[in-house]
Coordinates of C-alpha atoms in Angstrom, one line a residue:
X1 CA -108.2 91.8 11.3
X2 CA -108.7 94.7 13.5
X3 CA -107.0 95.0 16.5
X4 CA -109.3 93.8 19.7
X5 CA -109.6 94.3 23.2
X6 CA -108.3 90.4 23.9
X7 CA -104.9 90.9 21.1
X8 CA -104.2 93.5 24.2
X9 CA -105.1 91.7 27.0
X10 CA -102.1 88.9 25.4
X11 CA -99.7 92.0 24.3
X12 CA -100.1 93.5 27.6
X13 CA -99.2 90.2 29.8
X14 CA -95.9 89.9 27.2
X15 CA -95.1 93.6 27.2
X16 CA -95.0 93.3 31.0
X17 CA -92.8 90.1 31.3
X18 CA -90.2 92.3 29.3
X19 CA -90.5 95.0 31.6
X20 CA -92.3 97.8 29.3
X21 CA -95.5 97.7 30.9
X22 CA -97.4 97.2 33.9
X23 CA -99.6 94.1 34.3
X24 CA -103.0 95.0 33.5
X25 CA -102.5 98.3 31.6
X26 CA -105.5 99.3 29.2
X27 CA -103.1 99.8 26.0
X28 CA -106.3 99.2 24.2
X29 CA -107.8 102.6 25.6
X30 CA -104.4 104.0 25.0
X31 CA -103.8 103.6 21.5
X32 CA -107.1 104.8 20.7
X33 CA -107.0 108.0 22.7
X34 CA -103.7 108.3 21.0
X35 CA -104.3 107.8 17.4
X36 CA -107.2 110.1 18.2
X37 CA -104.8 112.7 19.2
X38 CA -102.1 112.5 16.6
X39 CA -103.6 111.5 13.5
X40 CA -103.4 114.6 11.1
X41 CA -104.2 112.5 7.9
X42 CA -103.8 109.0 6.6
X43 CA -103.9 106.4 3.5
X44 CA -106.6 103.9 3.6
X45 CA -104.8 101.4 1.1
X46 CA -108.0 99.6 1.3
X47 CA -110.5 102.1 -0.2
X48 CA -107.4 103.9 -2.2
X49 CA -108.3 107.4 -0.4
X50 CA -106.4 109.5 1.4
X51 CA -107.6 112.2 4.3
X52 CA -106.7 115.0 5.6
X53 CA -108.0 116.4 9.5
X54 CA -108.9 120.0 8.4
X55 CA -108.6 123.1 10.9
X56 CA -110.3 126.5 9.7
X57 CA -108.7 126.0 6.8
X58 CA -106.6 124.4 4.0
X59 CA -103.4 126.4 5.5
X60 CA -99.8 125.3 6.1
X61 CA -100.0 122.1 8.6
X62 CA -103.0 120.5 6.2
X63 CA -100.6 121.2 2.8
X64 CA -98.1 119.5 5.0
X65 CA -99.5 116.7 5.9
X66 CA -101.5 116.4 2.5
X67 CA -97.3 116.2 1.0
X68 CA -96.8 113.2 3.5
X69 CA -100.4 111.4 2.9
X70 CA -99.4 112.0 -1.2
X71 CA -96.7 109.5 -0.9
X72 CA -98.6 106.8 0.7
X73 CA -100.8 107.1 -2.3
X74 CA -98.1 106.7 -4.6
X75 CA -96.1 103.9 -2.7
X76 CA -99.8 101.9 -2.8
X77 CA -100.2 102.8 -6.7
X78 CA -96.4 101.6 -7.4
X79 CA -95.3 99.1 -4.6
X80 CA -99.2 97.9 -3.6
X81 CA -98.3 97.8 0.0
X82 CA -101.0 95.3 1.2
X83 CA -99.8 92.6 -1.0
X84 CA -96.5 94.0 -2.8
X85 CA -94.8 95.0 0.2
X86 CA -96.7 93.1 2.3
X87 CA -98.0 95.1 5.2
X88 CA -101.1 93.3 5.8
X89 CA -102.1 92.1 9.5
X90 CA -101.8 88.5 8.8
X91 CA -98.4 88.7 7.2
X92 CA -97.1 91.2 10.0
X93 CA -98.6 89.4 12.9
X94 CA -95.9 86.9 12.8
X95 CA -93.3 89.1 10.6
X96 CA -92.9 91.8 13.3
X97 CA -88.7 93.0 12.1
X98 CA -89.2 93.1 8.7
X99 CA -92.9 95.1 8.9
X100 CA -91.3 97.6 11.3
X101 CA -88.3 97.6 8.7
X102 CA -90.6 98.6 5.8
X103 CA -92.7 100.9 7.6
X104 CA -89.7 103.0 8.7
X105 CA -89.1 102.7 4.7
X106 CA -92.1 104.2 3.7
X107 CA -92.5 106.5 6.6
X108 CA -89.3 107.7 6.3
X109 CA -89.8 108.3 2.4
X110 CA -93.1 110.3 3.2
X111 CA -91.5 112.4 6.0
X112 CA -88.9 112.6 3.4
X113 CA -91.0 114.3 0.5
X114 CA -92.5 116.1 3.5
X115 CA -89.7 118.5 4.9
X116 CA -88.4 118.8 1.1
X117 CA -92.0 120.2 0.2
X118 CA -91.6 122.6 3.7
X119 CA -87.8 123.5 2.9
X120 CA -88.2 124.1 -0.8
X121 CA -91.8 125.3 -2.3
X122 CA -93.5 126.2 1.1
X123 CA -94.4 129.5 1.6
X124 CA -93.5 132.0 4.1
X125 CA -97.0 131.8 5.0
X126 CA -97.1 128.3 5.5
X127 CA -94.5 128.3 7.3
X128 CA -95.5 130.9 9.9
X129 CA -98.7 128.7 10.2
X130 CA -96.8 125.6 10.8
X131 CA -94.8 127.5 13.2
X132 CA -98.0 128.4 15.2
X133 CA -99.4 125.1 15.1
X134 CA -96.6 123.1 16.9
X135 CA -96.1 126.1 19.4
X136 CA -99.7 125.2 20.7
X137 CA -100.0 121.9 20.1
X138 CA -100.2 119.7 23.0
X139 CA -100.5 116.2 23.1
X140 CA -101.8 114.8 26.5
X141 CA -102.3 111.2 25.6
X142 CA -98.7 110.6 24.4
X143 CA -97.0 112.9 26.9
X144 CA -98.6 110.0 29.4
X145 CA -97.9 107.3 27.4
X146 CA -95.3 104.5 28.8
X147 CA -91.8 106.0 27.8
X148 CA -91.2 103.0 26.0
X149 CA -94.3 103.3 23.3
X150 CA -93.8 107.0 23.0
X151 CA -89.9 106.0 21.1
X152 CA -91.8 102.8 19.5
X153 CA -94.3 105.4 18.0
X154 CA -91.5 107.4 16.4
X155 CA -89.6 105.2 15.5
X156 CA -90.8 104.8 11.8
X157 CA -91.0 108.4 11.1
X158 CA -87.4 109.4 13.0
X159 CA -85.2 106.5 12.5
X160 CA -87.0 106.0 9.4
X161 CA -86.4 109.4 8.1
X162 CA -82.6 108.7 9.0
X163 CA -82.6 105.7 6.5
X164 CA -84.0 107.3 4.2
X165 CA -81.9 110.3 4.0
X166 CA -78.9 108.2 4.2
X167 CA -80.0 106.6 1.3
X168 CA -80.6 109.8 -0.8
X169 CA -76.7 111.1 0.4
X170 CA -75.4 108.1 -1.1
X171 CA -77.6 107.7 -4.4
X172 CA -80.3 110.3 -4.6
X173 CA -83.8 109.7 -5.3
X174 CA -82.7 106.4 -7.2
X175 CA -81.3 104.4 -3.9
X176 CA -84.5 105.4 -2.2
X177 CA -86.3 103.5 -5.4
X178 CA -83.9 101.1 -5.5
X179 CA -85.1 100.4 -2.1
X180 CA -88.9 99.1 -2.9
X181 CA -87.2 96.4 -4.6
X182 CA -84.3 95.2 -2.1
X183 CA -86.5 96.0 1.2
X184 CA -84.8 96.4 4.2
X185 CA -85.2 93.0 6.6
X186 CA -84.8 94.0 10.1
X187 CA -84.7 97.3 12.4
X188 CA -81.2 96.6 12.7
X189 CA -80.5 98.0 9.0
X190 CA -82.8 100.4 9.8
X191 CA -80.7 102.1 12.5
X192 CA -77.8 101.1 11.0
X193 CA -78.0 102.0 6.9
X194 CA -74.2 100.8 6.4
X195 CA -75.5 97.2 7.6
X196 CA -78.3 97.4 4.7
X197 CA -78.7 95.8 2.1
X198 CA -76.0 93.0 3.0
X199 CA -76.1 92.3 6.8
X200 CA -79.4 90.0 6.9
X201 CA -80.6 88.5 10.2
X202 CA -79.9 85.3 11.2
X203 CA -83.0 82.8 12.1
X204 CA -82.2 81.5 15.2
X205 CA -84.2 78.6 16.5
X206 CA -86.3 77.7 19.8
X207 CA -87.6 74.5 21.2
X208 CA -91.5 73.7 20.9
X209 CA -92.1 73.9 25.3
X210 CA -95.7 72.3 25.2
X211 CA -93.7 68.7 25.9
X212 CA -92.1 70.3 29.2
X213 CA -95.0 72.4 30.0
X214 CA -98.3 70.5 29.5
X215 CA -100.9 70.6 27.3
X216 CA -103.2 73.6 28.8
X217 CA -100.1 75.5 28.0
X218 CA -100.4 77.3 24.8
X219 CA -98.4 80.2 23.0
X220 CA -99.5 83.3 22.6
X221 CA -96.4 84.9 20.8
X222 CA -93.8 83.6 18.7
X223 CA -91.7 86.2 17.2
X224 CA -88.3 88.2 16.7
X225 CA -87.7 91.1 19.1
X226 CA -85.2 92.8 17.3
X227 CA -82.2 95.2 17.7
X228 CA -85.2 98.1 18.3
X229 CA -87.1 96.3 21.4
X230 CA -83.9 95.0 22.1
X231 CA -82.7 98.5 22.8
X232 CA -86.0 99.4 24.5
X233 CA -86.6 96.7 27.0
X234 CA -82.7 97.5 28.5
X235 CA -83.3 101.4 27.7
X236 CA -87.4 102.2 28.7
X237 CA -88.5 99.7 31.0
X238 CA -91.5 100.7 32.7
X239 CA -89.4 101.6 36.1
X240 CA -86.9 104.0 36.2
X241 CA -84.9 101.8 38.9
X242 CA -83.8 98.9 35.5
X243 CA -83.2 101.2 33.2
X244 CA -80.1 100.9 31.8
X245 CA -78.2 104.6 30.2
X246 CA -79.0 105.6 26.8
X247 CA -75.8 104.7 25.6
X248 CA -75.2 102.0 27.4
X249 CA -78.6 100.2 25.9
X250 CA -77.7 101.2 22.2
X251 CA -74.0 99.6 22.6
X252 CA -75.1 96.5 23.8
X253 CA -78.0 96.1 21.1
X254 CA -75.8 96.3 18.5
X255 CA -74.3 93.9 17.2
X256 CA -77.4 91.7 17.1
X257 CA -77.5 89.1 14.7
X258 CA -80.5 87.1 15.0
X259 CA -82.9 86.4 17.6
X260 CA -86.4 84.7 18.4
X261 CA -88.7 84.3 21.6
X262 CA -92.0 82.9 22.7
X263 CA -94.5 83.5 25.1
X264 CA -96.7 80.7 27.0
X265 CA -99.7 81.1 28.7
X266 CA -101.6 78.9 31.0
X267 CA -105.0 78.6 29.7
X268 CA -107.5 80.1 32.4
X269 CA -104.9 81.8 34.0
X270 CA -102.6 84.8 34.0
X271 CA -99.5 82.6 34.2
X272 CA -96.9 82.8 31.7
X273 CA -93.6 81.7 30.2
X274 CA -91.0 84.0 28.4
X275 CA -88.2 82.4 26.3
X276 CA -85.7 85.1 24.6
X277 CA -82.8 83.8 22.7
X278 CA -80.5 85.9 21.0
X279 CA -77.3 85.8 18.8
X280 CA -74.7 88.4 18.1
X281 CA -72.2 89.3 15.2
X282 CA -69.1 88.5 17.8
X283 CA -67.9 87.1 21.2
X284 CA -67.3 91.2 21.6
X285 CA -70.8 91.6 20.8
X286 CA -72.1 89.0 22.7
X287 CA -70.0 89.9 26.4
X288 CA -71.5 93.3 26.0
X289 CA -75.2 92.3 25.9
X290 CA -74.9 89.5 28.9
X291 CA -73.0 92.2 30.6
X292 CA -76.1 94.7 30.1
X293 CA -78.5 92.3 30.3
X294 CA -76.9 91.4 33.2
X295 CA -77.3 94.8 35.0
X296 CA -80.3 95.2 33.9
X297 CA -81.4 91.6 35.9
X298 CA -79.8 93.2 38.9
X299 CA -81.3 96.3 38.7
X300 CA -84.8 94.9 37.8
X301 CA -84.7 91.9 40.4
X302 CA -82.1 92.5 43.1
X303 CA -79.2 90.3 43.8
X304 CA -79.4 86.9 41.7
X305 CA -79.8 83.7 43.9
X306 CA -77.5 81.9 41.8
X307 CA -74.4 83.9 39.9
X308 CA -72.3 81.5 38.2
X309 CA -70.0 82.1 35.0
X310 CA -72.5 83.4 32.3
X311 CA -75.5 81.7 34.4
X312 CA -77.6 84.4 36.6
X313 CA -80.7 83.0 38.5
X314 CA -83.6 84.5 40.5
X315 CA -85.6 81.8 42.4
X316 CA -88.2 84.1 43.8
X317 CA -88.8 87.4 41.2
X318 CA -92.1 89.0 41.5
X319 CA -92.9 87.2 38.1
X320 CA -91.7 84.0 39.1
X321 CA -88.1 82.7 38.4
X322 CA -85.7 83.8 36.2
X323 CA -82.4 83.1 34.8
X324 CA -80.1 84.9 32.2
X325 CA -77.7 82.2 30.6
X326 CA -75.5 81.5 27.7
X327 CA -75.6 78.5 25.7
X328 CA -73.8 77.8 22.5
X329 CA -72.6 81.1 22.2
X330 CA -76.4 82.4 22.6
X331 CA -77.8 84.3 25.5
X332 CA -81.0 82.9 26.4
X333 CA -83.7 84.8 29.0
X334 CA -86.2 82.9 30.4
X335 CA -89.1 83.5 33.1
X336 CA -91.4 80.9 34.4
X337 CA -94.2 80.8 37.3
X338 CA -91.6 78.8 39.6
X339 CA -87.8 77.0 39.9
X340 CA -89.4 74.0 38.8
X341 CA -90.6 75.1 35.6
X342 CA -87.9 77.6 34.9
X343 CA -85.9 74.2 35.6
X344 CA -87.9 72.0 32.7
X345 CA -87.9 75.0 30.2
X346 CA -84.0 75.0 30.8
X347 CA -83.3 71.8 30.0
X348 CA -85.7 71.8 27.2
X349 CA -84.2 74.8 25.5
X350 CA -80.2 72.7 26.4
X351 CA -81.3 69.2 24.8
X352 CA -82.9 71.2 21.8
X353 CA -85.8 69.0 22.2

């Protein structure tokens, strides 16, 4: 299924309850302008062809990217990634980590092949034209892109890369093989490679809301967030003023262990619910995200109303309410339209109802 003008409408209103966007923004617009801009060449695993966006010539930037394209064609031909590897829309609508996971996989192994065809067999002509491509290459779209969807876009191609060279310092071609048949399951092994294969993530459960909500409630996203958007909600938001430091973000992600949210909408309206709930690999772990997550509530909506031990509460955010809470060693987010709600979506995520 393509993606369509109303997918973004909903990933729009959930992108801005986490911070990353602003309400309303055309990503729809966006990501075709971009891919428009940035797309030297591509796989179609459907019709099993590859292309390749020609300048003047065949010169050193089209070999290069016809190196990176190559691989797809062989991961298809050995791995089938629609139904071997699974990177279909319906599977990775609602199995967000481990898609991203894979992708970095096979990203990674393409960028991979890539710079060891530029470092090893390139010519010095190809790479003097590779050097004059990037020196006047601009990129308009992404450089406007939201900061947060610029590292998102990367991510599979530079922490992918990383993964994948790890794997070759540690076993050579034969661990990135090896890796096509023990995938990787989360972005967490991703940007950690010691972590992968053994570390898996934890499924960590959430409440069914409709009972405290009402029926004309409906959810619009159920997923896993991650160690990655983790890391970029407290890292990129879409305001300067709640961003947390670089290093401060990538501490308190790790050490995730398991997570899952939900997103609400009132049908009709642009009302919504958020429910985030996330587990970590120890009580250190743990203290360090409420801490950040913590700051980050601060920053993003001022001084809390309420600000009990591990409970943070803001009765009157320009989303609606919000608290920050642990429960059962979890730390739970939640946003609602008003203290009411956020009050019935509490107690509904505390009874495990």
């Amino acid at each position: 299924v393509d993606y369509i003008p109303q997918d973004a409408e909903q990933d729009v209103l959930v992108l801005s309850l986490l911070g990353l966007l602003d309400a309303g923004y055309d990503i729809y617009r966006l990501y075709v302008d971009l891919y428009s801009e940035q797309v030297a060449g591509y796989y179609d695993d459907k019709t099993k062809e590859m292309y390749v966006v020609r300048g003047e010539g065949f010169t050193g930037p089209e070999r290069m990217t016809y190196a990176h394209e190559y691989v797809h064609a062989l991961q298809d031909q050995t791995y089938d990634l629609e139904n071997g590897l699974k990177l279909n829309n319906e599977y990775c609508e609602t199995n967000t980590e481990y898609c991203a996971a894979v992708t970095a996989l096979i990203e990674g192994d393409a960028t991979f092949i890539e710079q060891t065809w530029f470092f090893r067999y390139a010519t010095d002509e190809d790479h003097q034209q590779v050097q004059e491509f990037y020196s006047n290459f601009t990129s308009p779209v992404y450089d406007s892109a939201p900061e947060y969807l610029k590292q998102d876009f990367l991510f599979p191609y530079q922490q992918g890369l990383e993964f994948v060279q790890s794997l070759y310092d540690q076993g050579g071609l034969a661990a990135i093989e090896q890796a096509y048949r023990l995938l990787p399951q989360s972005t967490e092994q991703i940007l950690h490679p010691e972590k992968y294969p053994l570390d898996l993530p934890e499924a960590v459960p959430l409440p069914n809301l409709q009972t405290a909500l009402g029926e004309e409630w409906q959810p619009i996203d159920e997923n896993v967030m991650g160690e990655w958007y983790t890391f970029l909600i407290l890292a990129y938001g879409r305001e300067n003023s709640f961003r947390l430091p670089l290093s401060a973000a990538r501490q308190a992600a790790a050490g995730w262990k398991g997570d899952a949210y939900a997103v609400y909408q009132k049908t009709g309206t642009d009302q919504a619910v958020l429910v985030f709930r996330s587990r970590w690999e120890t009580e250190q772990d743990t203290d360090e995200f409420w801490n950040a997550l913590s700051d980050y509530g601060k920053k993003r909506w001022g001084r809390p109303d309420v600000h009990q031990n591990r409970s943070l509460r803001w009765n009157a955010a320009a989303e609606g309410a919000v608290a920050v809470f642990s429960h059962e060693g979890d730390v739970i987010w939640v946003i609602a339209p008003n203290p009411a709600m956020l009050d019935s979506v509490i107690d509904t995520i505390k009874e495990g109802r």
